[in-house]
Amino acid sequence: MDSSTLSVESIEPLKKIIDGKAIAQAVKNELTLAVAEASQGKSRKPGLAVVLVGENPASKAYVKSKIAACKAVGIESFLLEMAADVAPEAEAETVKKLNQDETVDGILVQLPLPEHISSATILALIDPAKDVDGLTAVNAGLLMQGAKGLFPCTPLGVMRLLEQHKVSLRGKQAVVVGRSHLVGKPLAMMLLQKDATVTICHSKTANLPEVCRQADILVAACGQAEMVKGDWVKPGAVVIDVGINRVATADGKGRLVGDVAYDQAFEKASLITPVPGGVGPMTVAMLLSNTLRAYNVAMG
Ligand code: GUN
């Protein structure tokens, strides 16, 4: 459509929607150039190893998209698939070998692991310099200290979306619903680092809707489909939805929804991320960015 035929009314709502897909593509375009530049004259390109245990369909889909994204920007990828009943010692050995492998800059162990394997034990084995998920105690500690390190990709993606939309954080109330190692806690640290006043909420938080209504920046990362309702959103708030939940539909196909009741929240928010196409694509983009960072450090 010729943009001159669009009325102001039809453009304005679009401006509210944070287009994570487009921003992730822009990041990947930048990375494609940066990878080419960094590896020019070097003996090898950046390399990411992905360890996938079992047959979890969601994990398989995520891993597939991570591998495809590597290819798109010129990063080598190595997929290590292990059976669902693999011995914990065998997976541990795999990680230790990857730590020693000089062609591998990043190691990603796709979560969740089967119940008989302790993810804490496996993640603790990853060399912090190759920990592109930012899940080792060393990197978590560096984030806590406000130092440099490799930090979790989804929170990095959220921060990039906020930056891209010039959302000022200094002195603002940020409320994060969810306290996971992968998203809630590290994101709270990143928001704090940018001078927001941060509240972390969880399933035991009293008066959750009331706390959310204080938020200038409201992040839902609780893993509950459409839990955050429209009347939890302060008028003009920035709403970031980290959730990806499949809910049943009449046609049996199911549909992806976030942790925010989108249509209701849309009415209140000044900016909002959709699901899909909001935070999700950014996670993969930031994984590539972390892999390049690890490579640059490794190659001096
Ligand atoms: N499972 C779901 N999201 C993630 C992620 O970002 N990293 C890993 N390793 N596993 C996941």
Coordinates of C-alpha atoms and ligand atoms in Angstrom, one line a residue:
M1 CA 0.0 0.0 0.0
D2 CA 1.2 3.5 -0.8
S3 CA 1.8 5.1 2.6
S4 CA 0.1 8.3 1.5
T5 CA -3.2 6.4 1.5
L6 CA -2.8 5.4 5.1
S7 CA -4.8 7.6 7.5
V8 CA -3.1 8.8 10.7
E9 CA -5.5 6.5 12.7
S10 CA -4.2 3.5 10.9
I11 CA -0.6 4.4 11.4
E12 CA -0.7 5.3 15.1
P13 CA -1.5 1.9 16.5
L14 CA 1.3 0.3 14.5
K15 CA 3.8 2.6 16.1
K16 CA 2.8 1.2 19.5
I17 CA 3.9 -2.3 18.5
I18 CA 7.6 -3.2 19.0
D19 CA 8.6 -5.1 15.9
G20 CA 11.1 -7.6 17.4
K21 CA 11.3 -9.5 14.1
A22 CA 12.5 -6.4 12.3
I23 CA 14.9 -5.3 15.0
A24 CA 16.3 -8.8 15.3
Q25 CA 16.9 -8.8 11.5
A26 CA 18.7 -5.4 11.8
V27 CA 20.9 -6.9 14.5
K28 CA 21.6 -9.9 12.4
N29 CA 22.5 -7.7 9.4
E30 CA 25.0 -5.8 11.6
L31 CA 26.4 -9.1 12.9
T32 CA 26.8 -10.5 9.4
L33 CA 29.2 -7.6 8.7
A34 CA 30.8 -7.8 12.1
V35 CA 31.5 -11.6 11.7
A36 CA 33.0 -11.1 8.3
E37 CA 35.2 -8.3 9.5
A38 CA 36.3 -10.1 12.7
S39 CA 37.2 -13.3 10.9
Q40 CA 39.0 -11.7 8.0
G41 CA 42.6 -13.0 7.9
K42 CA 41.8 -15.4 10.8
S43 CA 42.2 -19.2 10.7
R44 CA 38.6 -19.8 11.5
K45 CA 35.1 -18.3 11.8
P46 CA 33.2 -18.0 15.1
G47 CA 31.7 -21.4 16.2
L48 CA 28.7 -22.3 18.4
A49 CA 28.1 -25.7 19.8
V50 CA 24.5 -26.6 20.7
V51 CA 23.9 -29.6 22.9
L52 CA 20.4 -31.0 22.5
V53 CA 19.2 -33.9 24.7
G54 CA 16.1 -35.8 23.9
E55 CA 13.1 -35.2 21.7
N56 CA 11.3 -32.2 23.2
P57 CA 9.6 -30.7 20.2
A58 CA 9.8 -27.1 21.4
S59 CA 13.5 -27.5 22.1
K60 CA 14.1 -29.1 18.7
A61 CA 12.4 -26.1 17.1
Y62 CA 14.4 -23.6 19.0
V63 CA 17.7 -25.4 18.2
K64 CA 16.8 -25.5 14.6
S65 CA 16.2 -21.8 14.5
K66 CA 19.5 -21.1 16.4
I67 CA 21.4 -23.2 13.9
A68 CA 19.8 -21.5 10.9
A69 CA 20.5 -18.1 12.4
C70 CA 24.2 -19.0 12.8
K71 CA 24.4 -19.9 9.1
A72 CA 22.7 -16.7 8.1
V73 CA 25.4 -14.5 9.7
G74 CA 28.4 -16.7 9.0
I75 CA 28.9 -18.4 12.3
E76 CA 29.8 -22.1 12.3
S77 CA 27.5 -24.3 14.3
F78 CA 28.0 -27.8 15.7
L79 CA 24.9 -29.7 16.8
L80 CA 25.5 -32.4 19.4
E81 CA 22.3 -34.5 19.8
M82 CA 22.0 -37.0 22.7
A83 CA 19.3 -39.5 23.5
A84 CA 16.8 -38.7 26.2
D85 CA 18.2 -41.4 28.4
V86 CA 21.9 -40.4 28.0
A87 CA 23.9 -40.9 31.2
P88 CA 24.6 -37.6 33.0
E89 CA 28.4 -38.5 32.9
A90 CA 28.3 -38.7 29.1
E91 CA 26.7 -35.3 28.8
A92 CA 29.2 -33.9 31.2
E93 CA 32.0 -35.4 29.1
T94 CA 30.6 -33.8 26.0
V95 CA 30.6 -30.3 27.7
K96 CA 34.2 -30.8 28.9
K97 CA 35.3 -31.8 25.4
L98 CA 33.7 -28.7 24.0
N99 CA 35.5 -26.5 26.6
Q100 CA 38.8 -27.9 25.2
D101 CA 37.7 -27.6 21.5
E102 CA 39.5 -24.5 20.0
T103 CA 37.0 -24.3 17.1
V104 CA 34.1 -23.7 19.6
D105 CA 33.6 -20.2 21.0
G106 CA 30.1 -20.7 22.5
I107 CA 28.5 -23.7 24.2
L108 CA 24.7 -23.8 24.6
V109 CA 23.0 -26.6 26.4
Q110 CA 19.4 -26.4 25.4
L111 CA 17.1 -26.5 28.4
P112 CA 15.1 -28.1 29.9
L113 CA 17.2 -31.3 30.4
P114 CA 15.6 -34.6 31.1
E115 CA 14.7 -35.0 34.8
H116 CA 17.5 -37.5 35.5
I117 CA 20.2 -34.8 34.6
S118 CA 20.8 -31.9 36.9
S119 CA 21.0 -28.8 34.7
A120 CA 22.8 -26.9 37.5
T121 CA 25.6 -29.6 37.5
I122 CA 25.9 -29.5 33.7
L123 CA 25.8 -25.7 33.3
A124 CA 28.5 -25.4 36.0
L125 CA 30.9 -27.3 33.8
I126 CA 30.7 -24.8 31.0
D127 CA 33.8 -22.6 30.6
P128 CA 32.5 -19.1 31.5
A129 CA 34.4 -17.7 28.5
K130 CA 32.2 -20.0 26.3
D131 CA 29.0 -19.5 28.3
V132 CA 27.0 -17.7 25.6
D133 CA 23.7 -18.3 27.5
G134 CA 25.2 -16.4 30.5
L135 CA 24.1 -19.1 33.0
T136 CA 27.3 -19.9 34.8
A137 CA 27.8 -18.6 38.3
V138 CA 30.8 -16.5 37.0
N139 CA 28.7 -14.7 34.4
A140 CA 25.8 -14.3 36.8
G141 CA 28.2 -12.8 39.3
L142 CA 29.7 -10.4 36.8
L143 CA 26.2 -9.2 35.8
M144 CA 25.4 -8.7 39.5
Q145 CA 28.6 -6.6 39.9
G146 CA 27.8 -4.5 36.8
A147 CA 31.0 -5.8 35.2
K148 CA 31.6 -7.1 31.6
G149 CA 30.7 -10.7 30.9
L150 CA 28.4 -13.0 28.8
F151 CA 24.8 -12.5 29.8
P152 CA 21.5 -14.2 29.1
C153 CA 20.2 -13.7 25.6
T154 CA 16.5 -13.0 26.3
P155 CA 17.2 -10.2 28.8
L156 CA 19.8 -8.8 26.4
G157 CA 17.2 -8.8 23.7
V158 CA 14.7 -7.0 25.9
M159 CA 17.2 -4.3 26.7
R160 CA 18.0 -3.9 23.0
L161 CA 14.3 -3.5 22.2
L162 CA 14.0 -0.8 24.9
E163 CA 17.1 0.9 23.6
Q164 CA 16.0 0.8 20.0
H165 CA 12.7 2.5 21.0
K166 CA 14.6 5.0 23.2
V167 CA 12.7 4.1 26.3
S168 CA 14.4 6.0 29.1
L169 CA 14.9 3.9 32.2
R170 CA 16.6 6.2 34.6
G171 CA 14.3 6.7 37.7
K172 CA 11.5 4.7 36.2
Q173 CA 9.6 2.0 37.9
A174 CA 10.2 -1.3 36.3
V175 CA 8.3 -4.4 37.4
V176 CA 9.5 -7.8 36.3
V177 CA 7.0 -10.7 36.8
G178 CA 9.1 -13.8 37.0
R179 CA 12.3 -14.7 38.8
S180 CA 14.0 -17.3 36.6
H181 CA 17.7 -17.5 36.2
L182 CA 17.3 -17.3 32.4
V183 CA 15.1 -14.2 32.3
G184 CA 13.6 -12.5 35.4
K185 CA 16.7 -12.2 37.6
P186 CA 19.2 -11.2 35.0
L187 CA 16.8 -8.7 33.4
A188 CA 16.2 -7.1 36.7
M189 CA 19.9 -6.6 37.1
M190 CA 20.2 -5.1 33.6
L191 CA 17.3 -2.7 34.3
L192 CA 18.9 -1.7 37.6
Q193 CA 22.2 -1.1 35.8
K194 CA 20.3 1.5 33.7
D195 CA 19.0 3.2 36.8
A196 CA 15.5 1.9 36.9
T197 CA 13.8 1.2 40.2
V198 CA 13.2 -2.5 39.9
T199 CA 10.6 -4.8 41.5
I200 CA 10.8 -8.5 40.9
C201 CA 7.4 -10.3 41.4
H202 CA 6.6 -14.0 41.5
S203 CA 3.8 -16.4 42.3
K204 CA 3.9 -15.5 46.0
T205 CA 3.8 -11.7 45.5
A206 CA 0.9 -10.1 47.4
N207 CA -1.4 -7.8 45.4
L208 CA 0.3 -8.6 42.1
P209 CA -2.1 -6.5 39.9
E210 CA -1.6 -3.5 42.2
V211 CA 2.3 -3.8 42.0
C212 CA 2.1 -4.2 38.2
R213 CA 0.0 -1.0 38.0
Q214 CA 2.9 1.0 39.4
A215 CA 5.1 0.0 36.5
D216 CA 6.3 2.4 33.8
I217 CA 8.0 -0.7 32.3
L218 CA 6.1 -3.9 32.8
V219 CA 7.9 -7.2 31.9
A220 CA 5.9 -10.4 31.9
A221 CA 8.2 -13.5 32.2
C222 CA 6.1 -15.8 34.3
G223 CA 5.3 -18.6 31.8
Q224 CA 1.5 -18.3 32.4
A225 CA -0.6 -17.7 29.3
E226 CA -2.2 -14.3 29.3
M227 CA -1.8 -13.8 33.0
V228 CA -1.2 -10.1 33.0
K229 CA -4.5 -8.4 32.3
G230 CA -5.3 -5.0 30.8
D231 CA -6.2 -3.5 34.1
W232 CA -2.8 -4.5 35.5
V233 CA -1.2 -2.0 33.1
K234 CA -0.7 1.7 33.9
P235 CA -1.9 3.9 31.1
G236 CA 1.2 4.8 29.0
A237 CA 3.3 1.9 30.3
V238 CA 5.8 0.0 28.1
V239 CA 4.7 -3.7 28.1
I240 CA 7.3 -6.4 27.3
D241 CA 5.9 -9.9 27.0
V242 CA 8.6 -12.6 27.2
G243 CA 6.1 -15.5 27.3
I244 CA 5.5 -18.0 24.6
N245 CA 2.6 -20.4 25.4
R246 CA 0.6 -22.6 23.1
V247 CA -3.1 -22.6 23.8
A248 CA -5.8 -24.8 22.4
T249 CA -8.1 -23.5 19.6
A250 CA -11.3 -24.9 18.2
D251 CA -9.6 -26.0 15.0
G252 CA -7.1 -28.1 17.1
K253 CA -4.1 -26.3 15.7
G254 CA -3.4 -24.2 18.8
R255 CA -2.2 -20.7 18.9
L256 CA 0.8 -18.9 20.4
V257 CA 0.1 -16.4 23.1
G258 CA 2.3 -14.5 25.6
D259 CA 2.1 -14.0 29.3
V260 CA 0.1 -10.8 28.7
A261 CA -3.6 -10.5 27.6
Y262 CA -2.5 -8.6 24.5
D263 CA -5.7 -7.0 23.2
Q264 CA -6.5 -5.6 26.7
A265 CA -2.9 -4.5 27.4
F266 CA -2.6 -2.9 23.9
E267 CA -5.4 -0.4 24.8
K268 CA -3.4 0.8 27.8
A269 CA 0.3 0.6 26.7
S270 CA 2.3 3.2 24.9
L271 CA 4.5 0.5 23.5
I272 CA 4.0 -3.3 23.5
T273 CA 5.7 -6.4 22.2
P274 CA 3.5 -8.9 20.3
V275 CA 3.8 -12.7 20.6
P276 CA 5.1 -14.1 18.3
G277 CA 7.4 -11.5 16.7
G278 CA 8.4 -9.5 19.8
V279 CA 11.0 -10.7 22.2
G280 CA 11.4 -14.2 20.7
P281 CA 13.4 -13.3 17.6
M282 CA 15.7 -11.1 19.8
T283 CA 16.9 -14.1 21.9
V284 CA 18.4 -15.7 18.9
A285 CA 20.0 -12.5 17.6
M286 CA 21.7 -11.9 21.0
L287 CA 22.9 -15.5 21.1
L288 CA 24.8 -14.8 17.9
S289 CA 26.1 -11.5 19.3
N290 CA 27.4 -13.3 22.4
T291 CA 29.1 -15.9 20.2
L292 CA 30.9 -13.2 18.3
R293 CA 31.9 -11.6 21.6
A294 CA 33.3 -14.8 22.8
Y295 CA 35.2 -15.3 19.5
N296 CA 36.7 -11.8 19.6
V297 CA 38.0 -12.5 23.1
A298 CA 39.3 -15.9 22.2
M299 CA 41.1 -14.6 19.0
G300 CA 42.5 -11.6 20.8
Ligands
GUN1 N1 15.3 -23.1 26.7 C1 14.4 -22.1 26.5 N2 15.1 -20.9 26.3 C2 16.4 -21.2 26.4 C3 17.6 -20.4 26.3 O1 17.5 -19.2 26.1 N3 18.7 -21.1 26.5 C4 18.8 -22.4 26.7 N4 20.0 -22.9 26.9 N5 17.7 -23.2 26.8 C5 16.5 -22.6 26.7

